[in-house]
Short mmCIF file of C-alpha atoms in Angstrom, two decimals:
data_model
loop_
_atom_site.label_atom_id
_atom_site.label_comp_id
_atom_site.label_asym_id
_atom_site.label_seq_id
_atom_site.Cartn_x
_atom_site.Cartn_y
_atom_site.Cartn_z
CA MET A 494 -10.10 10.79 23.48
CA GLY A 495 -12.55 10.79 26.25
CA ARG A 496 -15.16 13.04 27.78
CA ASN A 497 -12.68 14.95 29.79
CA SER A 498 -9.30 13.09 29.34
CA ALA A 499 -7.07 11.34 26.89
CA HIS A 500 -6.03 7.74 27.21
CA VAL A 501 -3.08 6.25 25.85
CA LEU A 502 -2.22 2.49 24.93
CA TRP A 503 1.23 1.59 23.73
CA ARG A 504 3.35 -1.61 23.49
CA GLU A 505 7.35 -1.37 23.98
CA GLN A 506 10.17 -3.95 24.10
CA ASN A 507 10.83 -5.68 27.19
CA THR A 508 14.49 -5.30 28.59
CA ALA A 509 15.43 -8.76 27.77
CA ASN A 510 14.22 -8.03 24.31
CA THR A 511 12.30 -10.94 23.99
CA GLY A 512 9.14 -9.28 22.78
CA THR A 513 6.77 -6.48 23.57
CA ASP A 514 4.80 -5.45 26.80
CA LEU A 515 1.82 -3.54 27.09
CA PHE A 516 1.32 0.02 28.79
CA TYR A 517 -1.45 2.39 29.71
CA ARG A 518 -1.69 5.78 30.95
CA GLY A 519 -4.58 8.29 31.22
CA LEU A 520 -3.93 11.90 31.08
CA PRO A 521 -3.90 14.52 32.95
CA ASN A 522 -4.10 12.59 36.42
CA GLY A 523 -3.39 9.16 35.51
CA THR A 524 -0.17 7.14 36.51
CA THR A 525 1.56 4.49 34.00
CA GLU A 526 0.34 1.04 34.16
CA ARG A 527 2.05 -1.84 33.04
CA LEU A 528 -0.50 -4.35 32.15
CA SER A 529 1.69 -7.27 30.81
CA ASN A 530 4.81 -9.37 31.72
CA ILE A 531 5.66 -11.64 29.04
CA THR A 532 8.87 -12.50 31.06
CA THR A 533 6.80 -13.79 33.99
CA THR A 534 3.69 -15.31 31.56
CA ASN A 535 5.94 -17.10 29.30
CA THR A 536 4.63 -15.31 26.26
CA ALA A 537 6.33 -13.97 23.11
CA GLY A 538 4.51 -10.51 23.34
CA VAL A 539 1.14 -8.49 23.20
CA PHE A 540 -0.77 -8.94 20.05
CA PHE A 541 -3.95 -7.09 18.82
CA PRO A 542 -4.45 -4.87 21.72
CA ALA A 543 -7.93 -3.03 21.96
CA LEU A 544 -9.02 -0.03 24.05
CA ARG A 545 -12.77 1.13 24.99
CA VAL A 546 -13.51 4.32 26.73
CA SER A 547 -16.80 4.25 28.59
CA ASP A 548 -18.81 7.78 28.91
CA THR A 549 -17.41 7.86 32.49
CA ASP A 550 -14.08 8.13 30.96
CA THR A 551 -13.36 4.53 32.40
CA PRO A 552 -11.09 2.55 30.12
CA HIS A 553 -11.75 -1.06 29.06
CA ILE A 554 -8.35 -3.06 27.47
CA PHE A 555 -8.25 -6.40 25.72
CA TRP A 556 -5.26 -8.03 24.41
CA GLU A 557 -4.24 -11.17 23.27
CA GLU A 558 -0.53 -12.99 24.22
CA TYR A 559 1.07 -15.45 22.19
CA ASN A 560 1.78 -18.76 24.34
CA ASN A 561 5.09 -20.46 23.54
CA ALA A 562 4.19 -23.25 25.19
CA VAL A 563 1.03 -24.53 23.35
CA ASN A 564 1.40 -22.68 20.40
CA ALA A 565 -1.63 -20.58 20.81
CA ARG A 566 -3.19 -17.28 22.46
CA ASP A 567 -4.10 -16.10 25.84
CA LEU A 568 -6.50 -13.54 26.16
CA ASN A 569 -6.69 -10.85 29.00
CA TYR A 570 -8.97 -8.19 30.14
CA TRP A 571 -8.01 -5.29 32.22
CA ASN A 572 -10.05 -2.12 33.89
CA PRO A 573 -8.82 0.27 36.73
CA ASN A 574 -11.49 -1.15 38.94
CA ASP A 575 -11.22 -4.95 38.24
CA GLY A 576 -7.45 -5.13 37.52
CA LEU A 577 -6.16 -7.95 35.24
CA ILE A 578 -8.58 -10.69 34.21
CA SER A 579 -7.52 -13.86 32.45
CA LEU A 580 -9.98 -14.82 30.18
CA VAL A 581 -8.47 -17.76 28.40
CA SER A 582 -5.01 -18.83 29.61
CA GLN A 583 -4.75 -22.15 27.50
CA THR A 584 -6.34 -24.20 30.12
CA PRO A 585 -7.92 -26.38 29.37
CA THR A 586 -7.66 -25.69 26.16
CA THR A 587 -4.71 -25.60 23.99
CA GLY A 588 -5.51 -23.59 21.03
CA PHE A 589 -7.39 -20.32 20.18
CA ALA A 590 -8.77 -20.44 16.48
CA ALA A 591 -8.05 -17.10 14.10
CA PHE A 592 -11.04 -15.54 15.18
CA ARG A 593 -10.73 -11.97 16.27
CA PRO A 594 -12.94 -11.32 19.22
CA ILE A 595 -15.76 -8.96 19.09
CA ILE A 596 -15.93 -6.66 21.79
CA TRP A 597 -18.93 -4.32 22.77
CA LEU A 598 -18.99 -1.61 25.51
CA GLU A 599 -22.47 -0.69 26.98
CA GLY A 600 -22.30 1.99 29.78
CA ASP A 601 -19.35 1.13 31.98
CA ASP A 602 -20.05 -2.68 31.19
CA PHE A 603 -17.55 -4.62 29.03
CA HIS A 604 -18.77 -7.62 26.71
CA ILE A 605 -16.53 -9.91 24.50
CA VAL A 606 -17.19 -12.94 22.17
CA TRP A 607 -14.15 -15.25 21.35
CA GLN A 608 -13.64 -18.26 19.47
CA GLN A 609 -11.47 -21.14 20.97
CA LEU A 610 -10.95 -25.12 20.72
CA ASN A 611 -13.36 -26.97 23.16
CA THR A 612 -11.68 -29.22 26.11
CA ALA A 613 -11.59 -32.13 23.83
CA GLN A 614 -9.81 -30.35 21.12
CA THR A 615 -12.45 -31.78 18.56
CA GLU A 616 -14.06 -28.39 17.40
CA ASN A 617 -14.12 -24.54 17.72
CA ILE A 618 -16.66 -23.12 20.28
CA TYR A 619 -17.87 -19.56 20.74
CA VAL A 620 -17.52 -18.23 24.25
CA TYR A 621 -19.11 -15.01 25.91
CA TRP A 622 -17.96 -12.88 28.81
CA ASN A 623 -18.90 -9.72 30.33
CA SER A 624 -17.27 -7.62 33.14
CA VAL A 625 -20.57 -7.90 35.40
CA SER A 626 -20.96 -11.53 35.44
CA LYS A 627 -17.18 -12.33 34.96
CA THR A 628 -18.72 -15.93 33.96
CA ALA A 629 -17.43 -17.62 30.63
CA VAL A 630 -20.69 -18.79 28.93
CA GLU A 631 -20.21 -21.26 25.83
CA LEU A 632 -22.55 -20.20 22.99
CA PRO A 633 -24.78 -22.52 20.61
CA GLY A 634 -23.28 -20.50 17.85
CA PHE A 635 -22.07 -17.11 16.59
CA LYS A 636 -22.20 -14.88 13.34
CA ASP A 637 -23.32 -11.45 14.63
CA GLY A 638 -24.42 -9.73 18.09
CA VAL A 639 -25.65 -6.81 19.81
CA VAL A 640 -26.27 -5.80 23.77
CA HIS A 641 -28.82 -4.17 25.01
CA ASN A 642 -29.56 -3.46 28.42
CA GLY A 643 -26.75 -5.91 29.52
CA ILE A 644 -27.99 -8.91 27.66
CA LEU A 645 -26.33 -10.37 24.37
CA HIS A 646 -28.60 -10.92 21.42
CA ILE A 647 -26.74 -12.98 18.75
CA THR A 648 -27.35 -14.61 15.38
CA TRP A 649 -25.82 -17.48 13.13
CA GLU A 650 -26.90 -20.12 10.62
CA GLY A 651 -27.64 -23.32 11.40
CA SER A 652 -25.83 -24.27 7.76
CA SER A 653 -25.56 -23.00 4.42
CA ASN A 654 -29.31 -23.39 3.69
CA GLY A 655 -30.44 -21.95 7.34
CA PRO A 656 -32.42 -21.60 9.36
CA VAL A 657 -31.00 -18.35 10.73
CA ASN A 658 -31.00 -18.44 14.69
CA TYR A 659 -31.37 -16.24 17.24
CA TRP A 660 -30.33 -16.70 20.92
CA ASN A 661 -30.05 -14.13 24.09
CA SER A 662 -28.14 -14.46 27.21
CA ASP A 663 -31.07 -13.72 29.33
CA ASP A 664 -33.38 -16.82 28.30
CA GLN A 665 -30.71 -18.86 26.53
CA MET A 666 -33.13 -20.21 24.40
CA THR A 667 -32.40 -20.90 20.79
CA VAL A 668 -34.92 -19.48 18.19
CA SER A 669 -35.17 -20.87 14.53
CA LEU A 670 -36.28 -17.96 12.31
CA PRO A 671 -39.28 -18.94 10.46
CA ASN A 672 -39.09 -19.11 6.58
CA SER A 673 -35.08 -18.57 6.96
CA THR A 674 -34.63 -21.90 5.22
CA THR A 675 -33.83 -22.41 1.50
CA VAL A 676 -32.43 -25.59 -0.57
CA GLY A 677 -29.93 -26.87 -3.15
CA ASP A 678 -26.96 -24.58 -3.77
CA ALA A 679 -28.81 -21.49 -2.58
CA SER A 680 -27.45 -20.06 0.67
CA VAL A 681 -28.88 -17.97 3.33
CA TYR A 682 -27.00 -15.00 4.72
CA GLN A 683 -27.65 -12.32 7.63
CA ARG A 684 -27.64 -8.83 7.10
CA GLY A 685 -27.82 -7.39 10.47
CA ILE A 686 -28.96 -7.55 14.11
CA PHE A 687 -30.48 -4.12 15.96
CA ALA A 688 -31.59 -3.23 19.39
CA ASP A 689 -34.14 -0.21 19.55
CA THR A 690 -34.55 1.66 22.50
CA ALA A 691 -37.59 -0.34 23.84
CA GLY A 692 -35.57 -3.38 23.59
CA GLN A 693 -37.03 -4.89 19.98
CA ILE A 694 -34.46 -7.15 18.57
CA THR A 695 -34.60 -6.99 14.83
CA ILE A 696 -33.00 -9.52 12.66
CA PHE A 697 -32.25 -9.30 8.95
CA PHE A 698 -31.38 -12.10 6.42
CA GLY A 699 -31.78 -12.96 2.79
CA PHE A 700 -30.87 -15.79 0.16
CA ASN A 701 -28.37 -15.86 -2.58
CA SER A 702 -28.63 -17.95 -5.63
CA LEU A 703 -26.05 -19.94 -7.09
CA GLY A 704 -27.83 -22.55 -9.77
CA ASP A 705 -30.99 -22.86 -7.68
CA ALA A 706 -32.98 -19.55 -7.53
CA ALA A 707 -33.66 -18.04 -4.59
CA THR A 708 -36.41 -15.23 -4.34
CA THR A 709 -36.42 -13.89 -1.05
CA CYS A 710 -33.63 -11.15 -1.12
CA LEU A 711 -34.15 -9.38 2.27
CA ALA A 712 -36.47 -10.15 4.71
CA SER A 713 -36.73 -9.51 8.56
CA TRP A 714 -37.52 -11.00 11.83
CA ASN A 715 -38.28 -9.34 15.53
CA THR A 716 -38.82 -9.89 19.23
CA THR A 717 -42.21 -8.39 19.30
CA THR A 718 -44.10 -9.80 16.18
CA LEU A 719 -42.29 -13.08 16.14
CA SER A 720 -42.77 -13.46 12.43
CA THR A 721 -41.01 -12.95 9.23
CA ALA A 722 -41.40 -9.96 7.12
CA VAL A 723 -40.20 -9.98 3.27
CA HIS A 724 -39.03 -6.68 2.10
CA VAL A 725 -37.74 -7.48 -1.26
CA THR A 726 -38.26 -10.42 -3.87
CA THR A 727 -37.02 -10.91 -7.15
CA SER A 728 -36.79 -14.27 -9.26
CA LYS A 729 -33.12 -14.58 -8.76
CA CYS A 730 -31.36 -13.01 -5.63
CA PHE A 731 -27.46 -12.66 -6.33
CA SER A 732 -26.12 -10.66 -3.49
CA GLY A 733 -26.99 -8.49 -0.54
CA TYR A 734 -25.15 -6.35 1.68
CA LYS A 735 -25.30 -5.55 5.50
CA VAL A 736 -28.43 -3.45 6.31
CA GLN A 737 -27.16 -0.03 8.05
CA GLN A 738 -29.69 2.39 10.65
CA ASP A 739 -29.39 5.97 10.23
CA ASN A 740 -29.67 8.41 13.36
CA GLN A 741 -33.60 8.54 12.88
CA GLY A 742 -33.98 4.67 13.16
CA VAL A 743 -34.39 3.97 9.49
CA TYR A 744 -32.80 1.03 8.17
CA HIS A 745 -31.31 1.07 4.38
CA THR A 746 -29.15 -1.43 2.10
CA PHE A 747 -28.83 -2.66 -1.31
CA GLY A 748 -28.39 -5.72 -3.27
CA VAL A 749 -28.26 -7.23 -6.60
CA ASP A 750 -30.73 -9.35 -8.46
CA ASN A 751 -29.52 -11.41 -11.40
CA THR A 752 -32.53 -12.68 -13.22
CA SER A 753 -31.53 -11.35 -16.78
CA GLY A 754 -28.19 -9.39 -16.17
CA LEU A 755 -27.30 -7.55 -12.75
CA LEU A 756 -29.83 -5.18 -11.76
CA PRO A 757 -29.34 -3.59 -8.27
CA TYR A 758 -32.01 -2.48 -5.78
CA TYR A 759 -31.84 0.05 -2.79
CA TRP A 760 -34.19 -0.29 -0.20
CA ASN A 761 -35.02 1.57 3.26
CA SER A 762 -37.56 0.88 5.81
CA ASP A 763 -39.56 3.90 4.86
CA LEU A 764 -40.20 2.83 1.27
CA SER A 765 -43.20 0.64 0.26
CA ASN A 766 -41.07 -1.09 -2.43
CA ALA A 767 -37.39 -1.43 -3.19
CA ILE A 768 -36.07 0.81 -5.74
CA PHE A 769 -34.45 -0.98 -8.94
CA PHE A 770 -32.03 0.89 -11.17
CA ASP A 771 -30.27 0.17 -14.48
CA VAL A 772 -26.60 0.00 -14.60
CA SER A 773 -26.08 -1.56 -18.06
CA GLY A 774 -24.59 1.23 -19.59
CA ALA A 775 -22.20 1.94 -16.36
CA GLY A 776 -18.94 0.61 -17.96
CA THR A 777 -19.80 -3.03 -18.21
CA GLY A 778 -22.34 -3.05 -16.05
CA PHE A 779 -20.89 -6.09 -14.07
CA GLY A 780 -19.29 -3.61 -11.49
CA ILE A 781 -22.00 -2.93 -9.35
CA PRO A 782 -21.75 -6.05 -7.05
CA GLY A 783 -18.35 -4.26 -5.54
CA GLY A 784 -20.38 -1.39 -4.74
CA THR A 785 -20.61 0.19 -1.46
CA LEU A 786 -23.70 2.06 0.15
CA TYR A 787 -22.66 5.09 2.50
CA VAL A 788 -25.47 6.25 4.76
CA SER A 789 -25.01 9.75 6.63
CA ASN A 790 -26.39 9.95 10.15
CA GLY A 791 -29.19 12.42 8.89
CA GLY A 792 -30.10 9.65 6.36
CA ASN A 793 -28.76 10.39 3.07
CA ALA A 794 -27.92 7.48 1.45
CA HIS A 795 -25.20 7.13 -1.55
CA ILE A 796 -23.99 4.09 -3.65
CA LEU A 797 -20.62 4.00 -5.02
CA TRP A 798 -18.86 1.26 -7.27
CA GLU A 799 -16.03 0.68 -9.76
CA ASP A 800 -16.45 -0.59 -13.38
CA ASP A 801 -14.26 -0.53 -16.10
CA ASN A 802 -11.50 1.80 -14.48
CA ASP A 803 -14.27 4.24 -13.90
CA LEU A 804 -16.31 5.44 -10.57
CA PHE A 805 -20.05 5.54 -10.62
CA TYR A 806 -22.62 6.98 -8.17
CA TRP A 807 -26.45 6.70 -7.47
CA ASN A 808 -28.51 8.04 -4.86
CA PRO A 809 -32.31 7.40 -4.32
CA ASP A 810 -33.33 11.09 -4.64
CA ASP A 811 -31.74 11.77 -7.88
CA GLN A 812 -31.92 7.99 -9.56
CA GLN A 813 -29.24 8.82 -11.90
CA VAL A 814 -26.36 6.95 -12.55
CA VAL A 815 -23.36 9.53 -12.63
CA ASN A 816 -20.08 8.68 -14.06
CA LEU A 817 -17.51 10.44 -11.61
CA SER A 818 -14.59 9.46 -14.36
CA ALA A 819 -16.40 11.47 -17.13
CA THR A 820 -13.64 14.09 -17.45
CA SER A 821 -10.90 11.34 -17.67
CA GLY A 822 -9.98 10.08 -21.11
CA PRO A 823 -10.73 6.63 -21.97
CA ASN A 824 -8.93 3.64 -20.69
CA THR A 825 -7.54 5.57 -17.78
CA ASN A 826 -6.73 3.83 -14.55
CA ILE A 827 -8.06 4.34 -10.83
CA ALA A 828 -5.42 4.01 -7.95
CA SER A 829 -7.86 1.69 -6.36
CA TYR A 830 -5.74 1.71 -3.08
CA PHE A 831 -6.39 5.59 -2.93
CA LYS A 832 -9.76 6.78 -2.00
CA PHE A 833 -11.11 8.80 0.45
CA ARG A 834 -14.89 8.98 1.29
CA GLY A 835 -16.77 11.19 3.87
CA PHE A 836 -19.69 13.65 4.32
CA ASP A 837 -20.08 17.20 4.99
CA ALA A 838 -22.87 18.75 7.27
CA ALA A 839 -25.50 18.35 4.97
CA GLY A 840 -25.06 14.58 4.42
CA ASN A 841 -23.38 15.02 0.92
CA LEU A 842 -20.72 12.47 0.08
CA VAL A 843 -17.47 13.48 -0.41
CA VAL A 844 -14.94 11.74 -2.71
CA ILE A 845 -11.32 12.03 -3.34
CA TRP A 846 -9.33 9.70 -5.42
CA GLN A 847 -6.58 9.41 -7.95
CA GLU A 848 -6.81 8.52 -11.29
CA GLN A 849 -4.76 9.20 -14.77
CA THR A 850 -5.98 12.17 -16.62
CA SER A 851 -5.19 10.19 -19.74
CA SER A 852 -4.23 6.86 -20.89
CA GLY A 853 -0.63 6.50 -19.71
CA SER A 854 -0.64 9.66 -18.03
CA PRO A 855 0.68 9.92 -14.08
CA VAL A 856 -2.30 9.70 -11.63
CA ALA A 857 -3.97 13.13 -10.40
CA PRO A 858 -5.94 13.72 -7.35
CA PHE A 859 -9.81 14.12 -8.15
CA TYR A 860 -12.69 15.96 -5.97
CA TRP A 861 -16.63 15.38 -6.60
CA GLN A 862 -18.95 15.89 -4.03
CA SER A 863 -22.72 14.63 -4.44
CA ALA A 864 -24.52 18.02 -4.31
CA ASP A 865 -22.98 19.66 -7.18
CA GLN A 866 -22.11 16.47 -8.60
CA ILE A 867 -18.79 17.80 -10.59
CA THR A 868 -15.50 16.52 -10.73
CA THR A 869 -12.66 18.55 -9.84
CA ASN A 870 -8.73 17.83 -10.71
CA LEU A 871 -7.33 19.03 -7.58
CA LEU A 872 -3.74 19.89 -8.80
CA THR A 873 -5.56 22.25 -10.94
CA LYS A 874 -8.04 23.94 -8.22
CA LEU A 875 -5.31 23.89 -5.39
CA GLY A 876 -2.68 25.11 -8.26
CA LEU A 877 -0.11 22.32 -7.84
CA SER A 878 2.28 20.85 -10.20
CA SER A 879 2.63 17.65 -7.74
CA ILE A 880 1.71 16.15 -4.83
CA GLU A 881 2.51 13.54 -2.56
CA ASP A 882 1.05 12.67 0.92
CA GLN A 883 -2.65 12.82 1.24
CA SER A 884 -5.34 12.46 3.61
CA LEU A 885 -9.09 13.11 4.35
CA THR A 886 -9.65 13.83 8.07
CA ASN A 887 -12.75 14.77 9.82
CA SER A 888 -14.38 12.43 7.11
CA LYS A 889 -17.62 11.91 9.20
CA GLY A 890 -18.61 15.34 9.33
CA PRO A 891 -19.46 18.26 9.60
CA ASN A 892 -16.15 19.64 8.08
CA PRO A 893 -14.03 17.36 6.11
CA VAL A 894 -10.44 18.56 5.51
CA PHE A 895 -7.91 17.44 2.81
CA MET A 896 -4.18 17.23 4.10
CA TYR A 897 -1.43 17.13 1.53
CA TYR A 898 2.23 17.92 0.90
CA GLY A 899 2.59 19.32 -2.57
CA THR A 900 4.58 21.76 -4.96
CA PRO A 901 2.63 24.52 -5.93
CA THR A 902 3.08 26.04 -9.54
CA VAL A 903 4.07 29.36 -7.60
CA GLY A 904 5.66 29.17 -4.48
CA ASP A 905 7.53 26.56 -2.33
CA ALA A 906 6.68 22.91 -1.88
CA GLY A 907 5.16 22.46 1.47
CA ALA A 908 2.13 20.91 3.77
CA PHE A 909 -1.27 22.27 3.53
CA TYR A 910 -4.85 21.77 4.39
CA TRP A 911 -7.91 22.54 2.14
CA ASP A 912 -10.83 23.28 4.06
CA ILE A 913 -13.41 21.72 1.89
CA ILE A 914 -16.65 23.46 2.98
CA ALA A 915 -14.75 27.11 3.38
CA ASP A 916 -12.87 26.45 0.01
CA SER A 917 -9.76 27.49 1.74
CA VAL A 918 -6.16 26.45 1.71
CA THR A 919 -3.99 27.06 4.75
CA PRO A 920 -0.36 26.43 4.59
CA VAL A 921 1.41 24.33 7.38
CA TRP A 922 4.95 24.53 6.57
CA THR A 923 7.45 24.92 3.67
CA GLY A 924 10.46 23.05 2.96
CA PRO A 925 11.24 19.23 1.72
CA ASN A 926 8.96 16.45 2.71
CA ASN A 927 9.81 15.18 6.49
CA ASN A 928 9.59 11.88 8.01
CA THR A 929 6.20 12.27 9.23
CA PHE A 930 3.12 13.77 7.82
CA PHE A 931 1.36 16.53 9.90
CA ARG A 932 -1.51 15.80 12.30
CA TYR A 933 -4.66 18.15 12.19
CA ALA A 934 -7.59 18.35 14.51
CA ASP A 935 -10.21 21.01 15.13
CA GLU A 936 -12.86 21.74 17.71
CA PRO A 937 -16.34 23.28 18.12
CA GLY A 938 -14.87 26.67 18.98
CA ASP A 939 -13.35 26.80 15.66
CA ASP A 940 -9.75 26.60 16.69
CA VAL A 941 -7.35 24.18 14.34
CA LEU A 942 -4.60 22.54 15.48
CA THR A 943 -1.82 21.19 13.57
CA ALA A 944 1.51 19.19 14.86
CA TRP A 945 4.69 18.33 12.43
CA ILE A 946 8.47 17.46 12.43
CA ASP A 947 10.66 19.95 11.32
CA GLN A 948 13.10 18.20 8.67
CA ALA A 949 16.10 20.46 9.21
CA ASP A 950 16.04 20.53 13.29
CA TYR A 951 13.51 17.44 13.78
CA SER A 952 11.72 20.08 16.17
CA LEU A 953 8.11 19.42 17.00
CA ASN A 954 5.68 22.02 16.21
CA LEU A 955 2.43 22.53 17.70
CA THR A 956 0.43 25.61 16.37
CA SER A 957 -2.84 26.78 17.34
CA ALA A 958 -4.73 28.54 14.64
CA GLN A 959 -6.06 30.88 17.28
CA ASN A 960 -3.19 31.44 19.72
CA GLY A 961 0.02 30.52 17.91
CA SER A 962 2.70 28.34 18.05
CA GLN A 963 5.17 26.50 20.30
CA ILE A 964 8.26 23.68 19.80
CA MET A 965 7.20 20.84 22.15
CA ASN A 966 10.90 19.04 22.12
CA GLN A 967 11.83 17.61 25.37
CA THR A 968 15.33 16.09 24.69
CA ALA A 969 18.26 17.12 22.97
CA ALA A 970 19.27 13.93 21.08
CA ASP A 971 18.86 14.34 17.23
CA ASP A 972 15.68 13.43 17.04
CA THR A 973 15.36 11.56 13.75
CA GLY A 974 12.74 9.16 15.37
CA ASN A 975 10.54 12.04 16.32
CA LEU A 976 6.63 11.26 15.22
CA VAL A 977 3.52 12.93 16.12
CA THR A 978 1.08 10.28 17.45
CA ILE A 979 -1.82 12.35 18.58
CA ILE A 980 -3.33 15.70 18.81
CA GLY A 981 -6.89 16.46 19.59
CA PHE A 982 -9.44 17.83 21.95
CA ASP A 983 -11.54 16.37 24.58
CA ASN A 984 -15.38 17.22 25.12
CA PHE A 985 -14.74 20.11 27.07
CA GLY A 986 -12.20 21.81 24.77
CA ASN A 987 -8.81 20.49 26.62
CA ILE A 988 -6.12 20.27 24.13
CA TYR A 989 -3.80 16.86 24.02
CA ALA A 990 -0.61 16.07 22.04
CA ILE A 991 1.42 12.77 22.00
CA TRP A 992 4.53 12.50 20.42
CA THR A 993 7.75 10.17 20.37
CA GLU A 994 11.42 11.52 20.50
CA MET A 995 14.58 9.98 20.70
CA SER A 996 15.69 9.54 23.97
CA ASP A 997 18.94 11.50 25.55
CA SER A 998 20.43 8.39 26.63
CA SER A 999 22.33 6.39 23.68
CA GLY A 1000 20.71 2.87 22.62
CA GLU A 1001 17.43 3.62 24.95
CA GLY A 1002 15.67 4.08 21.84
CA VAL A 1003 12.42 6.19 21.73
CA ASP A 1004 10.51 7.78 24.40
CA PHE A 1005 6.79 8.73 24.65
CA PHE A 1006 5.77 12.12 25.59
CA ALA A 1007 2.13 13.95 26.59
CA ALA A 1008 1.24 17.73 27.19
CA TRP A 1009 -2.03 18.95 27.50
CA SER A 1010 -3.58 22.25 28.68
CA THR A 1011 -6.71 23.73 29.90
CA ASP A 1012 -5.73 27.48 28.85
CA PHE A 1013 -3.87 27.44 25.33
CA VAL A 1014 -4.53 31.34 25.19
CA GLU A 1015 -1.10 32.08 26.12
CA ALA A 1016 -0.03 29.45 23.24
CA ALA A 1017 1.85 27.34 26.09
CA ALA A 1018 0.59 24.06 27.50
CA ASP A 1019 0.05 24.20 31.21
CA VAL A 1020 1.74 20.98 31.95
CA TYR A 1021 4.17 18.78 30.34
CA LEU A 1022 4.25 15.17 31.31
CA PRO A 1023 6.82 12.97 29.92
CA PHE A 1024 6.28 9.15 30.42
CA ILE A 1025 9.63 7.35 29.19
CA ILE A 1026 9.43 3.85 27.53
CA ARG A 1027 12.54 1.79 28.15
#
């Protein structure tokens, strides 16, 4: 979604059935743009397309095309002002290493770094390009970077022992950060690079210990003082994680010391000293290196980890280790592939996961929130005998919503959503599970949209909680391929829906449709725009 528009990027099979091409359309007033033509470029299809939309609603699109001739990839960029620009056409290079390009969008300017073979085909190099200069620049190295006021700032390690190096695209001078080297099998690693509103660049780094002890666990360097400040020291730094920054500009991170057992610490830039906390009683005590730090926009920090099939939690305010799995019996397994994390408006962490209620039993969904710290079995709370498809939407707050398809203990099976803050359940449809899960969107005016495909007649239903429902289908075919892809609101509250239907023409596959409205009061979109993919 854009500021006052929606942007749609999709791939489709070409008419020769030799691969896929890339298409774009801006809603509501744009026209369909064919961005690639693999028939003329002799490539095998489009890979890893990326769309970024600026604050002025300008789309910037990047993609890769596999080049059959040299067994490597071409890189392409497009925006509506400059048109198509080839970044790498395998000339003079003959290969593009397996490094996903890094993209930044600042204002209406597009910046990208990618990796490719040098002209002599002897080593990988990093290349920087932006949509202002439109000139490729070979970088001296690359590990991480940030763009500020049109200037790229990057950092990388000279070797596993260091030093950490800094370079920017303005003066293009390499600076080795002081006190950023170690020896032996200890290694240096970067923990983040940031730019503040005044243009100061801050780089965080630390050391890891293997056999040789390293004592500087967290340090930083900035372009104002040009000196290194040490924030966390131990006798044997074991691991450290990326530094995060909240909306107030405070930095947060955590790491682990291994001087005598695993001892984690939490640090933020408002603290005089890091906070160390004991996890020896949390399962085996060895699960903490796999933990994750979650920081809300308001600066609430939460650490969550798994150990011995239990979930554990800690925050720097309470400084208490909490076992989220305490209500389950011993030896219960957690479905590690199924965990949802999010925040509510107050910055509390919301966690939903699946775990056995007792050893050998089926898994059930559980809910926990860091304010009341009570683990709740959602089958019991929501009155369900079973649950299937599940998802947590609006996970960044302020109003997380749990979507699910389940069978109530009383009533018919169907799709529902649970508004966690309001603690209310709303049915979406009843009947057998269909071939696509429903979509959910809400907007500041408290209207809620849901969209789904009816299994009986494959009708696509779009419902506004405030204004009623309508069926969106445009073709008469037996729409077994119907799929709701997007529903949502732009910044002005305009509604957009995008979906697929089987074509009326036999053998022509799936068509894309879009609808939007600036007046949904009458429960009908003002305009329907079909754009057919053939």
